[in-house]
PDB file of C-alpha atoms in Angstrom:
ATOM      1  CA  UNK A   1     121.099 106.070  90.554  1.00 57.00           C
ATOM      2  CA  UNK A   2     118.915 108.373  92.624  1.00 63.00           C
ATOM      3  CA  UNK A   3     115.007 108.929  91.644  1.00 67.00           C
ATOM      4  CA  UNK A   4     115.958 112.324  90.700  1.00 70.00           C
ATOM      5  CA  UNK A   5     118.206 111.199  88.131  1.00 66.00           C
ATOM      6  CA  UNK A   6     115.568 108.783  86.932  1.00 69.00           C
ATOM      7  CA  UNK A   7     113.226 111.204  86.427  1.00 78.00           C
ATOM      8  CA  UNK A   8     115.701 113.581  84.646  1.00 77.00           C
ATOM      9  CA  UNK A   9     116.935 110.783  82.114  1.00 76.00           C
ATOM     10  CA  UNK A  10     113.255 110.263  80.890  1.00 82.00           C
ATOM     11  CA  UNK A  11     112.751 113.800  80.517  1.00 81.00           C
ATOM     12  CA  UNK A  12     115.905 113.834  78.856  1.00 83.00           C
ATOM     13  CA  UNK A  13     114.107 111.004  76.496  1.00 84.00           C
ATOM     14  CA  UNK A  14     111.515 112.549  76.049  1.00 84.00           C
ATOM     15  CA  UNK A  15     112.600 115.594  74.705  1.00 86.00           C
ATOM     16  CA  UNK A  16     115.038 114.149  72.661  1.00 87.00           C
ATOM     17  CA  UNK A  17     112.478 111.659  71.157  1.00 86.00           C
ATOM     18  CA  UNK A  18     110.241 114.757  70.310  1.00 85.00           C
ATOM     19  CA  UNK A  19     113.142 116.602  68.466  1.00 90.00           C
ATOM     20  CA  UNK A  20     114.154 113.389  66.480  1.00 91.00           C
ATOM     21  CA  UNK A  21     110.431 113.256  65.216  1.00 85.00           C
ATOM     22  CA  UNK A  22     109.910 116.359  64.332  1.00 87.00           C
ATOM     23  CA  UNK A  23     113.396 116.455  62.241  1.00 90.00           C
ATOM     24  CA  UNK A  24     112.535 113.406  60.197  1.00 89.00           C
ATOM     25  CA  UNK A  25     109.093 114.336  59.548  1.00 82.00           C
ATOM     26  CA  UNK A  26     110.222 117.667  57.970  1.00 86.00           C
ATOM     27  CA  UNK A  27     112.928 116.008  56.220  1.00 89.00           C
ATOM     28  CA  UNK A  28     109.974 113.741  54.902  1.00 85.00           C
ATOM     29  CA  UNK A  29     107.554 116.338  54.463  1.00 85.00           C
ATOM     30  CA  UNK A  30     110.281 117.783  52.254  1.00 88.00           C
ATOM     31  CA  UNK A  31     110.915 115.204  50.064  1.00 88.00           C
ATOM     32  CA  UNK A  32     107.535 113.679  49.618  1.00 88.00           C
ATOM     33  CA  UNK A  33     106.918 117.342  48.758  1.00 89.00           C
ATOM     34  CA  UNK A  34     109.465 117.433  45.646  1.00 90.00           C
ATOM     35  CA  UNK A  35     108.382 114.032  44.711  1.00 90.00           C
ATOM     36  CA  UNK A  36     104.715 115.043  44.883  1.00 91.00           C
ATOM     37  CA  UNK A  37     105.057 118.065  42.813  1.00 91.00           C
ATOM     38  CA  UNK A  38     106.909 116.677  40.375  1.00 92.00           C
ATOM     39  CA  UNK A  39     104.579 114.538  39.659  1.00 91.00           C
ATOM     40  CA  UNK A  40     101.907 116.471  39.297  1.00 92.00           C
ATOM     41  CA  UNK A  41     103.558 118.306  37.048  1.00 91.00           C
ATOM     42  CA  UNK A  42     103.767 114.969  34.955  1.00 91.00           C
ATOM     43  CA  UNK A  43      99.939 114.379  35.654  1.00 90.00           C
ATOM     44  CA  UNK A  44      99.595 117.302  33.215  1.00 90.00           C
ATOM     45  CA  UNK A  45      99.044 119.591  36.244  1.00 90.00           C
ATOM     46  CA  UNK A  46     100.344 123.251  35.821  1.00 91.00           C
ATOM     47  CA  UNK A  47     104.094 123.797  37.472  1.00 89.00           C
ATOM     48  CA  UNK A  48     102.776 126.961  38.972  1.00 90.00           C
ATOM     49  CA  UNK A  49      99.657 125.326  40.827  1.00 90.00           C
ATOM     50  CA  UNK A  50     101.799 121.991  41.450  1.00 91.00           C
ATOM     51  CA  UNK A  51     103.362 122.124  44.981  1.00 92.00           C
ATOM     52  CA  UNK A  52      99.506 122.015  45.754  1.00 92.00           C
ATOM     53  CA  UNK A  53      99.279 118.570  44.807  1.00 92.00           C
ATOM     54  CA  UNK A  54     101.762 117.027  48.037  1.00 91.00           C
ATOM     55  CA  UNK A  55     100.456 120.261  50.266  1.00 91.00           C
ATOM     56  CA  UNK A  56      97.063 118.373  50.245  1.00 92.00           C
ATOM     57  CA  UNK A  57      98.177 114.397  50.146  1.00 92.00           C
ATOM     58  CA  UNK A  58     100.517 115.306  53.130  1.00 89.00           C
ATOM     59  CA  UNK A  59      97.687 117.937  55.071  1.00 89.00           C
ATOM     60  CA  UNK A  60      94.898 115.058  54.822  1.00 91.00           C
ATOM     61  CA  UNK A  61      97.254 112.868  56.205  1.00 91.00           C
ATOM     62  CA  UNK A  62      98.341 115.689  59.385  1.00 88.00           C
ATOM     63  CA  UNK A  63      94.414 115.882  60.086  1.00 89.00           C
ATOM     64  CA  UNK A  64      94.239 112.186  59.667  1.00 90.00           C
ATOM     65  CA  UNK A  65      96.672 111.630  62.427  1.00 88.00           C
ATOM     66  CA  UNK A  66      95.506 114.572  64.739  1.00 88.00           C
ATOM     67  CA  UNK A  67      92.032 112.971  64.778  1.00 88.00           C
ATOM     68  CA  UNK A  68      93.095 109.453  66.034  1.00 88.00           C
ATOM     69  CA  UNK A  69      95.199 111.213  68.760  1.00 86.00           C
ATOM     70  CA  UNK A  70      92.607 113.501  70.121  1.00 86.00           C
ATOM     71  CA  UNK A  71      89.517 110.712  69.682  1.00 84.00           C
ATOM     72  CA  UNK A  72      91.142 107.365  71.317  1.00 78.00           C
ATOM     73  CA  UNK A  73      87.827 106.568  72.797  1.00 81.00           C
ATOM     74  CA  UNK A  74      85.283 108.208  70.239  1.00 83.00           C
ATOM     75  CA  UNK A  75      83.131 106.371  67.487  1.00 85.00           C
ATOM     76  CA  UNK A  76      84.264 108.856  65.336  1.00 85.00           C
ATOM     77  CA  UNK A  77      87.985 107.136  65.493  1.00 88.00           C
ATOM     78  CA  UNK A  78      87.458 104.523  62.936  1.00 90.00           C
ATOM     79  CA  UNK A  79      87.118 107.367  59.851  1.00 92.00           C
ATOM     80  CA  UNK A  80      90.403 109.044  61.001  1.00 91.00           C
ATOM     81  CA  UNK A  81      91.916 105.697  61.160  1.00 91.00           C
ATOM     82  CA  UNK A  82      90.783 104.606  57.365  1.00 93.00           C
ATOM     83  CA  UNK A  83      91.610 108.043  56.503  1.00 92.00           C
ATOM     84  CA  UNK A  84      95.030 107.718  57.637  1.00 91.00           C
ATOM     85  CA  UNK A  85      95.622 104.287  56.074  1.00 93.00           C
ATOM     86  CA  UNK A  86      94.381 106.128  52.675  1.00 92.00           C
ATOM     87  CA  UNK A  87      96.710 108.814  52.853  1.00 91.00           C
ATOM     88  CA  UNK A  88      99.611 107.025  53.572  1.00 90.00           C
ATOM     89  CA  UNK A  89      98.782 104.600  50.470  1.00 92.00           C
ATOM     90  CA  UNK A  90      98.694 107.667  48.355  1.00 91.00           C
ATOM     91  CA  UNK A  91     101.797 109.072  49.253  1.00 90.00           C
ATOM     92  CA  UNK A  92     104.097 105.786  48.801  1.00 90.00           C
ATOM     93  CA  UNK A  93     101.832 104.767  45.918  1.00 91.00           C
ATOM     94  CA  UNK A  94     102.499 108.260  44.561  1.00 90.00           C
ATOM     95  CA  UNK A  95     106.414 108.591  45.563  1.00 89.00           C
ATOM     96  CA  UNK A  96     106.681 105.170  43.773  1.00 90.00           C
ATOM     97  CA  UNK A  97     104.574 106.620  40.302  1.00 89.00           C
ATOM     98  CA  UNK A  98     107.562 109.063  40.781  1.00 89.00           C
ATOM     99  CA  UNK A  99     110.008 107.199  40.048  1.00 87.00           C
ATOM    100  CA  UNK A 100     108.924 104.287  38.040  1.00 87.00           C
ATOM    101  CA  UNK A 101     108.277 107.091  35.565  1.00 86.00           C
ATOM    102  CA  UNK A 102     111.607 108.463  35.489  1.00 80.00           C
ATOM    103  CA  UNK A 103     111.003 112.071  34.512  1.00 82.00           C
ATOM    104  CA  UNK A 104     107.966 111.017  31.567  1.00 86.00           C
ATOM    105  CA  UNK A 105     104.457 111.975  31.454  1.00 86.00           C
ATOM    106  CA  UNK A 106     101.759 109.713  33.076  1.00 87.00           C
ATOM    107  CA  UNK A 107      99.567 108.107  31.121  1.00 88.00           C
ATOM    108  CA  UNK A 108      96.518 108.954  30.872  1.00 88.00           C
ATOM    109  CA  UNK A 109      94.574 106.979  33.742  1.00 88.00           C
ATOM    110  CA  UNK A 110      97.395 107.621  36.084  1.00 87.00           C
ATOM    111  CA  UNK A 111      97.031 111.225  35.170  1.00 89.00           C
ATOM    112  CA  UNK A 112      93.134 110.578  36.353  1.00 90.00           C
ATOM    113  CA  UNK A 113      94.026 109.415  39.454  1.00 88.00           C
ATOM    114  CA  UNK A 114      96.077 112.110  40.461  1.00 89.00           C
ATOM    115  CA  UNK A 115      93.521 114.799  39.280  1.00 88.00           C
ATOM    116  CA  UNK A 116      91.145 112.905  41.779  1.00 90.00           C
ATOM    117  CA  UNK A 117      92.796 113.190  44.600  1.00 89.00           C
ATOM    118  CA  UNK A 118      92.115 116.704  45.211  1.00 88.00           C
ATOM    119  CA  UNK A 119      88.579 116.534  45.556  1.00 89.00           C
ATOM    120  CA  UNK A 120      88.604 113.243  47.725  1.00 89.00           C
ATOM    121  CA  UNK A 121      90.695 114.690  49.659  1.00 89.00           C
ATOM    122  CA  UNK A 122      88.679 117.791  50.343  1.00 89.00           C
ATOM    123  CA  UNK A 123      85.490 115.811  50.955  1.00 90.00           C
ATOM    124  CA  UNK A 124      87.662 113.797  53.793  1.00 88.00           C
ATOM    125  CA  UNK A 125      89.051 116.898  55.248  1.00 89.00           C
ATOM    126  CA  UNK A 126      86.009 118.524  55.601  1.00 89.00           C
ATOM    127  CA  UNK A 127      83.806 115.452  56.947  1.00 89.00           C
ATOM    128  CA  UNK A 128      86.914 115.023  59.544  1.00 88.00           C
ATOM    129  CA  UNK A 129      86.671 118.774  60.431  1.00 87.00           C
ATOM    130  CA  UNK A 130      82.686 118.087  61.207  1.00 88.00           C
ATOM    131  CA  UNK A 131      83.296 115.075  63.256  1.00 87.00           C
ATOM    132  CA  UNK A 132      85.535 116.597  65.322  1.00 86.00           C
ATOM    133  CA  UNK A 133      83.362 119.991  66.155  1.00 86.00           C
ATOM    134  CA  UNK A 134      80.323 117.322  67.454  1.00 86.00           C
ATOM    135  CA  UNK A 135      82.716 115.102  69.457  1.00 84.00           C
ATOM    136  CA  UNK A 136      83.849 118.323  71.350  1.00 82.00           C
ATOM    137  CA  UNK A 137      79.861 119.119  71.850  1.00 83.00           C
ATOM    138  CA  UNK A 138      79.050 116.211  72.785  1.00 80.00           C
ATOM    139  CA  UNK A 139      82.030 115.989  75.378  1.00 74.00           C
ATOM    140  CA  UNK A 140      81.179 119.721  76.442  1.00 73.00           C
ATOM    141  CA  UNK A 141      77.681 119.164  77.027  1.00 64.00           C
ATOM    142  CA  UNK A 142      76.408 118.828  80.210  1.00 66.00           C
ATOM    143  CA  UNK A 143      75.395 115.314  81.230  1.00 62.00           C
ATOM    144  CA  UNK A 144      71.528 114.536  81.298  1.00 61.00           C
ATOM    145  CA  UNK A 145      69.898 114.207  84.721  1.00 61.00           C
ATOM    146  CA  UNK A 146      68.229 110.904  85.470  1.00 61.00           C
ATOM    147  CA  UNK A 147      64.700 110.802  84.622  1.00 61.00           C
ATOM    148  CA  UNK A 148      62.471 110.417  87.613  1.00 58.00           C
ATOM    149  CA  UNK A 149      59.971 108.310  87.170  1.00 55.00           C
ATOM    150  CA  UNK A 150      56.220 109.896  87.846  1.00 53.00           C
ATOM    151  CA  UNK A 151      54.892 109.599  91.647  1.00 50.00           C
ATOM    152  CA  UNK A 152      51.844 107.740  89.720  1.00 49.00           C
ATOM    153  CA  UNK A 153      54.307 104.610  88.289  1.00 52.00           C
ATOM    154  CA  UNK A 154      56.342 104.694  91.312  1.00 54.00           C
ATOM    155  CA  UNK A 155      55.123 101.167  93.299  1.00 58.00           C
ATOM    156  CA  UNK A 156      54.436 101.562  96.997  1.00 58.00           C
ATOM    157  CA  UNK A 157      55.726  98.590  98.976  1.00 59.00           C
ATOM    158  CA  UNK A 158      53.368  97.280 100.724  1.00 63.00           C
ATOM    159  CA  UNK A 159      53.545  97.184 104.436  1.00 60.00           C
ATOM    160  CA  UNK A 160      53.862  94.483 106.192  1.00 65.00           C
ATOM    161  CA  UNK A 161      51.604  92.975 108.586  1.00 59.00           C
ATOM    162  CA  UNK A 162      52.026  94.048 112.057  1.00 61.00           C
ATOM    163  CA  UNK A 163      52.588  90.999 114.736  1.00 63.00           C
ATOM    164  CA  UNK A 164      50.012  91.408 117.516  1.00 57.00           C
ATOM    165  CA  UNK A 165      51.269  90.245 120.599  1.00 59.00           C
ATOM    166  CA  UNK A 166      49.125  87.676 122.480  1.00 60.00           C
ATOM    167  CA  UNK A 167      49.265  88.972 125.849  1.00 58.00           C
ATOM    168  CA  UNK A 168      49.784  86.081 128.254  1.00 61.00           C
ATOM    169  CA  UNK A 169      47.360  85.186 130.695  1.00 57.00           C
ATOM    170  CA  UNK A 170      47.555  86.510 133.840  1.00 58.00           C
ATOM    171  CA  UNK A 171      47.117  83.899 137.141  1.00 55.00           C
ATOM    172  CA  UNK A 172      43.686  83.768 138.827  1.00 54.00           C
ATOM    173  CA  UNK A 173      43.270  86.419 141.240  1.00 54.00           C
ATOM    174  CA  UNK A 174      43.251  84.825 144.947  1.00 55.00           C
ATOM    175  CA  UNK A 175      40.299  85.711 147.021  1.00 56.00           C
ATOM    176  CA  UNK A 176      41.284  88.791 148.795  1.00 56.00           C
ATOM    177  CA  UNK A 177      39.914  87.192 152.989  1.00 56.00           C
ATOM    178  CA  UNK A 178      38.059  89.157 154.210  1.00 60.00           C
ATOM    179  CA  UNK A 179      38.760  91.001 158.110  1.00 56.00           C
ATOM    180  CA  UNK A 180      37.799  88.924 161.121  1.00 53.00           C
ATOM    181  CA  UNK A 181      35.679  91.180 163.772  1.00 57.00           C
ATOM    182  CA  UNK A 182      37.074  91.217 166.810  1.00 49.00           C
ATOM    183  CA  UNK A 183      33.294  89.878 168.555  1.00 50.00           C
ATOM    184  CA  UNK A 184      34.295  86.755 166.011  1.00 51.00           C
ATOM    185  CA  UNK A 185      37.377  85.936 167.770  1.00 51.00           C
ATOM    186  CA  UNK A 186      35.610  85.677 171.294  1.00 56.00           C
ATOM    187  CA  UNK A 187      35.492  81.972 172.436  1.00 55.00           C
ATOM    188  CA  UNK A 188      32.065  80.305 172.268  1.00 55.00           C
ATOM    189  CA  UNK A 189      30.593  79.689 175.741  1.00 57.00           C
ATOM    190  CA  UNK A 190      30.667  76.987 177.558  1.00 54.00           C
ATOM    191  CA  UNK A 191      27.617  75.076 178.514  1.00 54.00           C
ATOM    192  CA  UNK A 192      27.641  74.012 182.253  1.00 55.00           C
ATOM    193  CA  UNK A 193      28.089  70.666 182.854  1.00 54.00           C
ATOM    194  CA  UNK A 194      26.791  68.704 185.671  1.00 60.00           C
ATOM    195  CA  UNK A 195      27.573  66.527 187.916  1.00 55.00           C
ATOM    196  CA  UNK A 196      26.840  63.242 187.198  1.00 54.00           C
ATOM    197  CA  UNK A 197      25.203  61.300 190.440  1.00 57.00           C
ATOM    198  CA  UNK A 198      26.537  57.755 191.172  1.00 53.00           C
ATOM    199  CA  UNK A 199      24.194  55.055 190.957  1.00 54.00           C
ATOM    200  CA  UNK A 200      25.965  53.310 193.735  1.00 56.00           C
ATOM    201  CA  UNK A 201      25.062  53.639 197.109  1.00 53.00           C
ATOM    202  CA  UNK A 202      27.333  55.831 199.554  1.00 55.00           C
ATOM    203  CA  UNK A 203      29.212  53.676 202.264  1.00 54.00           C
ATOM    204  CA  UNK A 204      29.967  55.676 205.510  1.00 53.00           C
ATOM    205  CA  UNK A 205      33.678  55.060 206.344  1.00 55.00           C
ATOM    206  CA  UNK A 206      33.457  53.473 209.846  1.00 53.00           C
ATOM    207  CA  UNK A 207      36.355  54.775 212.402  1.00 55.00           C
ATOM    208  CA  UNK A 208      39.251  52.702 212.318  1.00 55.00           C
ATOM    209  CA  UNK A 209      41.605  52.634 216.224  1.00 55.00           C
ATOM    210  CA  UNK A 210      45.019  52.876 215.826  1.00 52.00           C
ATOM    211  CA  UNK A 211      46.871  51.188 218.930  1.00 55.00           C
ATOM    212  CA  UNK A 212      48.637  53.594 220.671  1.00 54.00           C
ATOM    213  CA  UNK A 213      52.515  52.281 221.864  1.00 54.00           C
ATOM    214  CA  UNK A 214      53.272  49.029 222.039  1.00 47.00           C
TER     215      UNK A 214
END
């Protein structure tokens, strides 16, 4: 089975699941209606104002339900929820009155209890009807900006000291020479030196013959 035919099964579902309700709340409504005004009617209620009786058990209940649905993540929740719970008590506890009484009149404290209903009922209705107008305000309204804080309050941070380079120190400067004048460069003179005289006494060479032949 394809994706499309996934998707048109649960559709399929869907719808049908939202038919089914609808049929056996009216079917409920209905009944719970004829039970309700039926016993009103033994609560000493007029016939002619009696289907009023289950049209406002069965209403508080409707608004009961539509709160929770539309405020799943409100405060204002919880009293739909209690409200609901109430309602619901009501109607069983008063399909039940019904028919333990079996067509008789209520006594009289039962007949109380029914009488009261009307009122509570109004005072839960209307409280729900106020809770609901300020949870849409409240999710209508705009969301606050954030608060800036004054330019007074606001702390500075401080900066932080600047490192100061040591520089390092630089070598000894050599002693630049200075330039040799060309006079400088000019041998020294020489002193004249002498002859030194022999203390010894000159011999004359005398004049040696040399034989001549043999």
């Amino acid at each position: 089975m394809g994706a499309a035919d996934q998707s048109a099964g649960m559709r399929l579902a869907r719808w049908s699941a939202v038919v089914i309700i609808i049929a056996v709340g009216a079917a409920a409504f209905r009944l719970s209606f004829a039970t309700l005004k039926d016993l009103a009617i033994l609560a000493h209620i007029p016939a002619s104002d009696a289907w009023l009786f289950p049209l406002i058990v069965d209403g508080t209940i409707l608004l009961a339900t539509f709160g929770v649905l539309v405020l799943a993540n409100a405060p204002e929740r919880r009293f739909f929820v209690t409200v609901l719970v109430i309602g619901s008590v009501v109607s069983v506890a008063g399909n039940s009155l019904h028919a333990v009484a079996a067509g008789r009149e209520l006594p009289w404290w039962a007949s109380a209890l029914v009488a009261a209903i009307a009122p509570i009922s109004l005072l839960a209705d209307t409280h729900g009807l106020a809770l609901l107008i300020r949870a849409a305000q409240r999710d209508s309204a705009p969301e606050p900006a954030p608060a800036v804080e004054p330019a007074a309050e606001q702390t500075t941070p401080e900066p932080e000291p600047e490192q100061v380079s040591t520089p390092e120190p630089e070598p000894d400067s050599l002693p630049v020479p200075e330039p040799v004048r060309v006079a400088e460069l000019r041998p020294a003179p020489v002193a004249s030196v002498r002859p030194v005289r022999s203390s010894r006494p000159q011999q004359t060479m005398l004049p040696i013959a040399v034989p001549v032949g043999g």
